[in-house]
Amino acid sequence: MNRSIYKIAMVIAAVILCSSYCYSQTSSDTKDSIDRKWWKEAVVYQIYPRSFMDSNGDGIGDLQGIISKLDYIKSLGVDVVWLNPIYGSPNDDNGYDVSDYRSIMKDFGTMADFDALLKGTHDRGIKLVMDLVVNHSSDEHEWFKQSRSSRTNPYRNYYHWWNAENGKPPHRYSLFDVNHDAWRYDSLTNAYYLHYFSRKQPDLNWENPQVRKEVFDIMKFWADKGIDGFRLDAFQYAAKDTTFPAFPPNFEKNFNLYYGMQGNLHGYLQEMYKEVLSKYNVMSVAEGAGNTVLDAHNLVDANRKELNMAYAFDGVSVAKPEGYSLLHFKDVFSKWDSAFADKGWLSIFLSNHDQARLVSRFGNDSPEFREPSAKMLATFIMTMRGTPYYYNGDELGMTNAGFSKIEDYRDVSALNEYQHVKNTGGDLNAFMKDLQFTSRDNGRTPFQWNNTLNGGFTTGTPWLQVNKNYKAINEVTENKDPNSVLNYFRKVVKLRKDNLAMVYGKYTLLDKDNPNVYAYTRELQGKTFLIMLNFTSKVATANIGMDISKANLLLDNYTTPLNGNALQPYEAVIYELR
Ligand code: NOJ
Ligand code: CA
């Protein structure tokens, strides 16, 4: 339960804020006015630093490891790298528990390494976006150490405390707590502190103007170094009703409704924009788009001066262990596209570090269909309106590891929920079965670079086991194969970059009720592209009601297409119509 609520709660949005370097263009042959922005035209590549490349044999990926792979990243054709947190942290939640916002986690290297990484990306024309984790800090942050030391400490109000003489605080749900209880009693001052995530991740009090100033100063510190943006972690939870009223019964099922998008959230974002984001040429990426399309617009519409880009979780949440319906999938993406057709901007993604692997969830990771389905999913993401986000390893078609023993997992949410199920007499077998498919650790196994020991990720013992399939699925092998998932990914990224219609073009869904094929057009300034994607392991046909015999086939994930509109299993085609 905790984990499924977590998945829902992971509706956290990426937001990209831009100041200058934005330009507008009005097309002469259509009435469309294109509000061009570099962050709309970018392809974002997400790197989980702990799992990307280990340079010193301690089993943990690090900044020098990323530096050593910059040419590889460049070869993908992506424009922006989003790094998961690399700040000082005791690593209860792999860096999402920050103990020092102005330093680099020891496991990852030094500030000099960071500066070299930033230079290395910029030298290659790639921008660097950092995760900003400020809904909560680590309990080992100096602020929290001070805060808990006495009720009168100047840092007391940096966090949310409830004095125990007032009785037990109204229940709040915690996503990672063994007891699901977000209030943790601290005997030192006879009070409870609030933590929506783990006990080691106390929530910061955004009502306190000093907290806001601290955060804005931290952002300026990184922006002054020259980074290109921020992804705001879990930010929709930052504002709270600090009178802490009791929630109605069963509110736990509505974590987002009661915990997200509360209070003065928009006020905090507008202040952040005014104080920081408007002053730099940065894009910012926030996690979560609220509960409705209207919430998302209220976060990102340009006139509001808050965030640039909604990172809505409806799409990524469609896949369940039991599968998903393509009709539902199409419906979700079409609904979001139409709601943002005229105003606002979306992120397009189907995976990240909080999800199991793309091809295992949305495609088919069997030996027969892994390659075509991974390529088909890349085609989908690169041909939709919005900014595409691709998570490292998905460009190789890396698959779920599906560990069967709890000892093999490292994720705090998996380990604490296991303990919860055990303590409450739940069904551990069912829990483990679910975990094999859904665990975040599936998406965090080390990057598979080559077919040597540990997939070339480390010469030591990896912090999380490498997927056993690394001898077959790895970068070196795929790089040599012109028909690999990797080389297809490069082609489809290039096709997107070469055609502005893929970024801004009008999206029209075709053959809406077809349960097997997702077909649509993208249209801009007299150019029309047709995309047809078979989401099944059988031959399927799209009834698109148009003659494509004269259309120009730009890309196909099979070497030989079938006749007419018939598509082979997981086939993806892109035509230019004429
Ligand atoms: C969302 C992040 O994406 C996730 O990895 C993390 O565990 C939580 N926020 C808490 O920071
Ligand atoms: Ca290392």
Tab-separated table of C-alpha atoms in Angstrom, residues 105-383:
chain	number	residue	atom	x	y	z
A	105	MET	CA	28.652	14.054	-1.391
A	106	LYS	CA	31.934	12.405	-0.412
A	107	ASP	CA	31.045	9.252	-2.321
A	108	PHE	CA	30.698	11.326	-5.472
A	109	GLY	CA	33.862	13.442	-5.268
A	110	THR	CA	34.724	17.067	-4.655
A	111	MET	CA	33.645	20.536	-5.727
A	112	ALA	CA	36.616	20.560	-8.118
A	113	ASP	CA	35.143	17.441	-9.737
A	114	PHE	CA	31.820	19.216	-9.992
A	115	ASP	CA	33.390	22.261	-11.629
A	116	ALA	CA	35.123	19.973	-14.122
A	117	LEU	CA	31.844	18.223	-14.843
A	118	LEU	CA	30.056	21.506	-15.426
A	119	LYS	CA	32.814	22.676	-17.737
A	120	GLY	CA	32.854	19.338	-19.535
A	121	THR	CA	29.129	19.470	-20.223
A	122	HIS	CA	29.232	23.107	-21.328
A	123	ASP	CA	32.262	22.485	-23.560
A	124	ARG	CA	30.129	19.930	-25.362
A	125	GLY	CA	27.115	22.228	-25.646
A	126	ILE	CA	25.180	20.294	-23.014
A	127	LYS	CA	23.355	22.010	-20.167
A	128	LEU	CA	23.326	20.768	-16.584
A	129	VAL	CA	20.255	20.736	-14.357
A	130	MET	CA	20.524	19.931	-10.658
A	131	ASP	CA	18.012	18.368	-8.294
A	132	LEU	CA	16.955	20.730	-5.508
A	133	VAL	CA	15.638	18.883	-2.477
A	134	VAL	CA	13.980	21.434	-0.214
A	135	ASN	CA	10.676	19.992	0.932
A	136	HIS	CA	12.881	18.362	3.537
A	137	SER	CA	16.532	18.138	4.558
A	138	SER	CA	18.490	15.394	6.253
A	139	ASP	CA	18.147	15.102	10.029
A	140	GLU	CA	21.948	15.416	9.936
A	141	HIS	CA	21.769	18.920	8.462
A	142	GLU	CA	23.092	21.544	10.864
A	143	TRP	CA	19.697	23.293	10.743
A	144	PHE	CA	17.969	20.225	12.117
A	145	LYS	CA	20.660	19.529	14.700
A	146	GLN	CA	20.121	23.056	15.998
A	147	SER	CA	16.362	22.848	15.645
A	148	ARG	CA	16.000	19.745	17.762
A	149	SER	CA	18.458	20.922	20.428
A	150	SER	CA	15.965	23.160	22.253
A	151	ARG	CA	12.534	24.693	21.859
A	152	THR	CA	14.031	28.156	21.889
A	153	ASN	CA	16.813	27.580	19.396
A	154	PRO	CA	16.700	30.106	16.514
A	155	TYR	CA	16.423	27.177	14.091
A	156	ARG	CA	13.445	25.629	15.879
A	157	ASN	CA	10.982	26.984	13.326
A	158	TYR	CA	12.964	25.746	10.376
A	159	TYR	CA	11.006	22.490	10.802
A	160	HIS	CA	7.525	21.472	11.961
A	161	TRP	CA	7.305	20.583	15.648
A	162	TRP	CA	4.322	19.548	17.755
A	163	ASN	CA	4.797	19.779	21.504
A	164	ALA	CA	3.875	16.537	23.233
A	165	GLU	CA	2.029	18.225	26.105
A	166	ASN	CA	-0.622	19.066	23.475
A	167	GLY	CA	-1.324	15.374	23.012
A	168	LYS	CA	-0.602	13.289	19.920
A	169	PRO	CA	-0.632	15.326	16.716
A	170	PRO	CA	-3.362	14.580	14.133
A	171	HIS	CA	-2.217	11.672	12.011
A	172	ARG	CA	-0.066	12.379	8.996
A	173	TYR	CA	0.993	9.653	6.611
A	174	SER	CA	4.660	8.996	5.888
A	175	LEU	CA	5.712	7.431	2.628
A	176	PHE	CA	8.874	5.774	3.876
A	177	ASP	CA	8.283	5.317	7.609
A	178	VAL	CA	8.135	1.770	8.965
A	179	ASN	CA	4.922	2.691	10.815
A	180	HIS	CA	3.625	5.024	8.075
A	181	ASP	CA	3.581	7.695	10.751
A	182	ALA	CA	4.919	11.094	9.667
A	183	TRP	CA	5.289	12.380	13.227
A	184	ARG	CA	8.405	11.193	15.021
A	185	TYR	CA	8.690	11.700	18.749
A	186	ASP	CA	11.947	13.272	19.938
A	187	SER	CA	12.491	12.993	23.678
A	188	LEU	CA	15.146	15.721	23.712
A	189	THR	CA	12.494	18.439	23.644
A	190	ASN	CA	9.426	16.282	24.264
A	191	ALA	CA	8.004	17.065	20.831
A	192	TYR	CA	7.191	15.416	17.500
A	193	TYR	CA	8.706	16.482	14.184
A	194	LEU	CA	7.114	15.977	10.790
A	195	HIS	CA	8.574	13.838	8.019
A	196	TYR	CA	6.532	12.924	4.950
A	197	PHE	CA	9.384	10.746	3.769
A	198	SER	CA	11.784	8.823	6.073
A	199	ARG	CA	12.554	9.696	9.688
A	200	LYS	CA	15.858	11.029	8.455
A	201	GLN	CA	14.088	13.473	6.114
A	202	PRO	CA	12.382	16.096	8.337
A	203	ASP	CA	10.128	18.498	6.430
A	204	LEU	CA	11.255	22.113	6.256
A	205	ASN	CA	8.883	24.845	7.346
A	206	TRP	CA	8.305	27.000	4.280
A	207	GLU	CA	6.149	29.410	6.246
A	208	ASN	CA	9.345	30.631	7.846
A	209	PRO	CA	10.781	33.440	5.656
A	210	GLN	CA	14.278	32.548	6.855
A	211	VAL	CA	13.919	29.067	5.396
A	212	ARG	CA	12.866	30.546	2.092
A	213	LYS	CA	15.810	32.935	2.128
A	214	GLU	CA	18.211	30.074	2.895
A	215	VAL	CA	16.846	28.099	-0.059
A	216	PHE	CA	17.012	31.030	-2.439
A	217	ASP	CA	20.625	31.663	-1.373
A	218	ILE	CA	21.460	28.027	-2.038
A	219	MET	CA	19.894	28.282	-5.481
A	220	LYS	CA	21.908	31.429	-6.204
A	221	PHE	CA	25.087	29.669	-5.091
A	222	TRP	CA	24.577	27.011	-7.788
A	223	ALA	CA	23.208	29.385	-10.401
A	224	ASP	CA	26.250	31.619	-9.891
A	225	LYS	CA	28.423	28.609	-10.618
A	226	GLY	CA	26.701	28.467	-13.979
A	227	ILE	CA	24.307	25.556	-13.756
A	228	ASP	CA	21.403	25.654	-16.159
A	229	GLY	CA	18.426	24.729	-14.054
A	230	PHE	CA	16.779	23.083	-11.098
A	231	ARG	CA	14.440	20.180	-10.675
A	232	LEU	CA	12.444	20.831	-7.517
A	233	ASP	CA	12.025	17.610	-5.610
A	234	ALA	CA	8.667	16.858	-3.955
A	235	PHE	CA	7.959	20.553	-3.967
A	236	GLN	CA	4.210	20.288	-4.140
A	237	TYR	CA	4.279	19.096	-0.525
A	238	ALA	CA	6.299	22.064	0.726
A	239	ALA	CA	3.317	24.186	1.795
A	240	LYS	CA	1.282	22.866	4.694
A	241	ASP	CA	-1.602	23.945	6.853
A	242	THR	CA	0.502	24.335	9.985
A	243	THR	CA	-2.516	24.269	12.268
A	244	PHE	CA	-2.436	20.564	11.330
A	245	PRO	CA	-6.155	19.896	11.292
A	246	ALA	CA	-7.346	16.290	11.444
A	247	PHE	CA	-7.971	14.886	7.966
A	248	PRO	CA	-11.199	13.058	7.121
A	249	PRO	CA	-11.199	9.252	7.452
A	250	ASN	CA	-9.496	7.375	4.607
A	251	PHE	CA	-7.572	10.460	3.548
A	252	GLU	CA	-4.502	8.233	3.171
A	253	LYS	CA	-5.812	7.182	-0.210
A	254	ASN	CA	-5.751	10.793	-1.266
A	255	PHE	CA	-2.219	11.623	-0.329
A	256	ASN	CA	-1.904	14.161	-3.079
A	257	LEU	CA	-5.230	15.775	-2.410
A	258	TYR	CA	-4.532	16.403	1.260
A	259	TYR	CA	-0.777	16.799	1.274
A	260	GLY	CA	0.030	18.314	-2.084
A	261	MET	CA	-0.728	21.768	-3.496
A	262	GLN	CA	-1.716	23.239	-0.145
A	263	GLY	CA	-1.506	26.651	1.466
A	264	ASN	CA	0.731	29.252	-0.057
A	265	LEU	CA	2.577	26.998	-2.493
A	266	HIS	CA	2.039	29.340	-5.433
A	267	GLY	CA	3.193	32.286	-3.317
A	268	TYR	CA	6.458	30.468	-2.524
A	269	LEU	CA	7.028	29.688	-6.181
A	270	GLN	CA	6.357	33.253	-7.229
A	271	GLU	CA	8.820	34.436	-4.628
A	272	MET	CA	11.378	31.918	-5.884
A	273	TYR	CA	10.859	33.153	-9.403
A	274	LYS	CA	11.272	36.767	-8.377
A	275	GLU	CA	14.290	36.173	-6.126
A	276	VAL	CA	16.189	33.627	-8.184
A	277	LEU	CA	14.793	32.140	-11.350
A	278	SER	CA	14.048	35.381	-13.152
A	279	LYS	CA	17.615	36.544	-12.573
A	280	TYR	CA	19.425	33.693	-14.298
A	281	ASN	CA	19.344	31.943	-17.595
A	282	VAL	CA	18.202	28.779	-15.902
A	283	MET	CA	15.533	26.276	-16.494
A	284	SER	CA	13.986	24.707	-13.467
A	285	VAL	CA	12.323	21.371	-13.275
A	286	ALA	CA	9.892	20.663	-10.444
A	287	GLU	CA	8.480	17.285	-9.597
A	288	GLY	CA	4.685	17.025	-9.575
A	289	ALA	CA	1.886	18.777	-11.410
A	290	GLY	CA	-0.789	18.703	-8.745
A	291	ASN	CA	-4.012	16.772	-9.017
A	292	THR	CA	-5.672	18.271	-12.030
A	293	VAL	CA	-4.877	19.846	-15.351
A	294	LEU	CA	-5.839	23.157	-13.769
A	295	ASP	CA	-3.305	22.654	-10.978
A	296	ALA	CA	-0.665	21.994	-13.606
A	297	HIS	CA	-1.561	25.161	-15.507
A	298	ASN	CA	-1.428	27.120	-12.297
A	299	LEU	CA	2.130	25.941	-11.787
A	300	VAL	CA	3.490	26.560	-15.234
A	301	ASP	CA	1.574	29.109	-17.247
A	302	ALA	CA	4.066	31.777	-18.221
A	303	ASN	CA	1.958	34.697	-17.022
A	304	ARG	CA	2.022	33.299	-13.459
A	305	LYS	CA	5.812	33.561	-13.201
A	306	GLU	CA	6.238	30.321	-11.325
A	307	LEU	CA	7.505	27.302	-13.199
A	308	ASN	CA	7.923	26.454	-16.863
A	309	MET	CA	7.094	22.845	-17.332
A	310	ALA	CA	4.631	20.412	-15.802
A	311	TYR	CA	5.923	16.951	-14.940
A	312	ALA	CA	2.617	15.131	-14.546
A	313	PHE	CA	2.564	11.539	-13.362
A	314	ASP	CA	-0.662	10.353	-14.970
A	315	GLY	CA	1.178	8.763	-17.902
A	316	VAL	CA	3.920	6.991	-15.999
A	317	SER	CA	1.338	5.663	-13.531
A	318	VAL	CA	-0.646	3.823	-16.194
A	319	ALA	CA	1.546	0.685	-16.127
A	320	LYS	CA	0.680	-1.803	-13.380
A	321	PRO	CA	2.206	-5.223	-12.593
A	322	GLU	CA	-0.824	-6.791	-14.282
A	323	GLY	CA	-0.293	-4.719	-17.429
A	324	TYR	CA	-2.113	-1.733	-18.878
A	325	SER	CA	-4.609	-0.832	-21.525
A	326	LEU	CA	-3.350	1.061	-24.555
A	327	LEU	CA	-6.717	2.811	-24.798
A	328	HIS	CA	-6.170	4.193	-21.302
A	329	PHE	CA	-2.601	5.171	-22.177
A	330	LYS	CA	-3.719	7.025	-25.312
A	331	ASP	CA	-6.490	8.684	-23.416
A	332	VAL	CA	-4.149	10.018	-20.739
A	333	PHE	CA	-1.588	11.406	-23.169
A	334	SER	CA	-4.219	12.839	-25.509
A	335	LYS	CA	-6.031	14.507	-22.637
A	336	TRP	CA	-2.865	16.172	-21.356
A	337	ASP	CA	-1.800	17.222	-24.827
A	338	SER	CA	-5.099	18.871	-25.585
A	339	ALA	CA	-5.153	20.641	-22.218
A	340	PHE	CA	-1.730	22.134	-23.008
A	341	ALA	CA	-2.187	22.726	-26.714
A	342	ASP	CA	-2.406	26.495	-26.388
A	343	LYS	CA	-0.808	27.342	-23.080
A	344	GLY	CA	1.761	25.870	-20.720
A	345	TRP	CA	4.261	23.130	-21.436
A	346	LEU	CA	4.610	19.441	-20.526
A	347	SER	CA	7.371	16.978	-19.844
A	348	ILE	CA	7.096	13.677	-21.697
A	349	PHE	CA	8.494	10.670	-19.852
A	350	LEU	CA	7.717	7.088	-18.923
A	351	SER	CA	10.520	6.358	-16.503
A	352	ASN	CA	12.857	7.876	-13.958
A	353	HIS	CA	14.794	6.827	-10.844
A	354	ASP	CA	11.537	6.234	-8.939
A	355	GLN	CA	10.237	3.679	-11.402
A	356	ALA	CA	11.119	0.237	-12.612
A	357	ARG	CA	12.634	-0.009	-16.096
A	358	LEU	CA	10.882	1.500	-19.090
A	359	VAL	CA	10.958	-1.589	-21.324
A	360	SER	CA	9.895	-3.911	-18.496
A	361	ARG	CA	6.917	-1.767	-17.533
A	362	PHE	CA	5.655	-0.358	-20.806
A	363	GLY	CA	7.204	-2.678	-23.370
A	364	ASN	CA	8.094	-6.348	-23.389
A	365	ASP	CA	11.456	-7.396	-21.948
A	366	SER	CA	11.380	-10.967	-23.299
A	367	PRO	CA	14.412	-11.800	-25.508
A	368	GLU	CA	12.169	-11.774	-28.576
A	369	PHE	CA	10.566	-8.380	-28.072
A	370	ARG	CA	12.880	-6.343	-25.869
A	371	GLU	CA	14.581	-4.588	-28.748
A	372	PRO	CA	11.575	-3.663	-30.873
A	373	SER	CA	9.507	-2.619	-27.875
A	374	ALA	CA	12.314	-0.475	-26.399
A	375	LYS	CA	12.715	1.227	-29.793
A	376	MET	CA	8.970	1.684	-30.115
A	377	LEU	CA	8.805	3.410	-26.714
A	378	ALA	CA	11.700	5.708	-27.653
A	379	THR	CA	9.756	6.616	-30.800
A	380	PHE	CA	6.713	7.479	-28.731
A	381	ILE	CA	8.604	9.715	-26.306
A	382	MET	CA	10.541	11.513	-29.045
A	383	THR	CA	7.495	12.247	-31.177
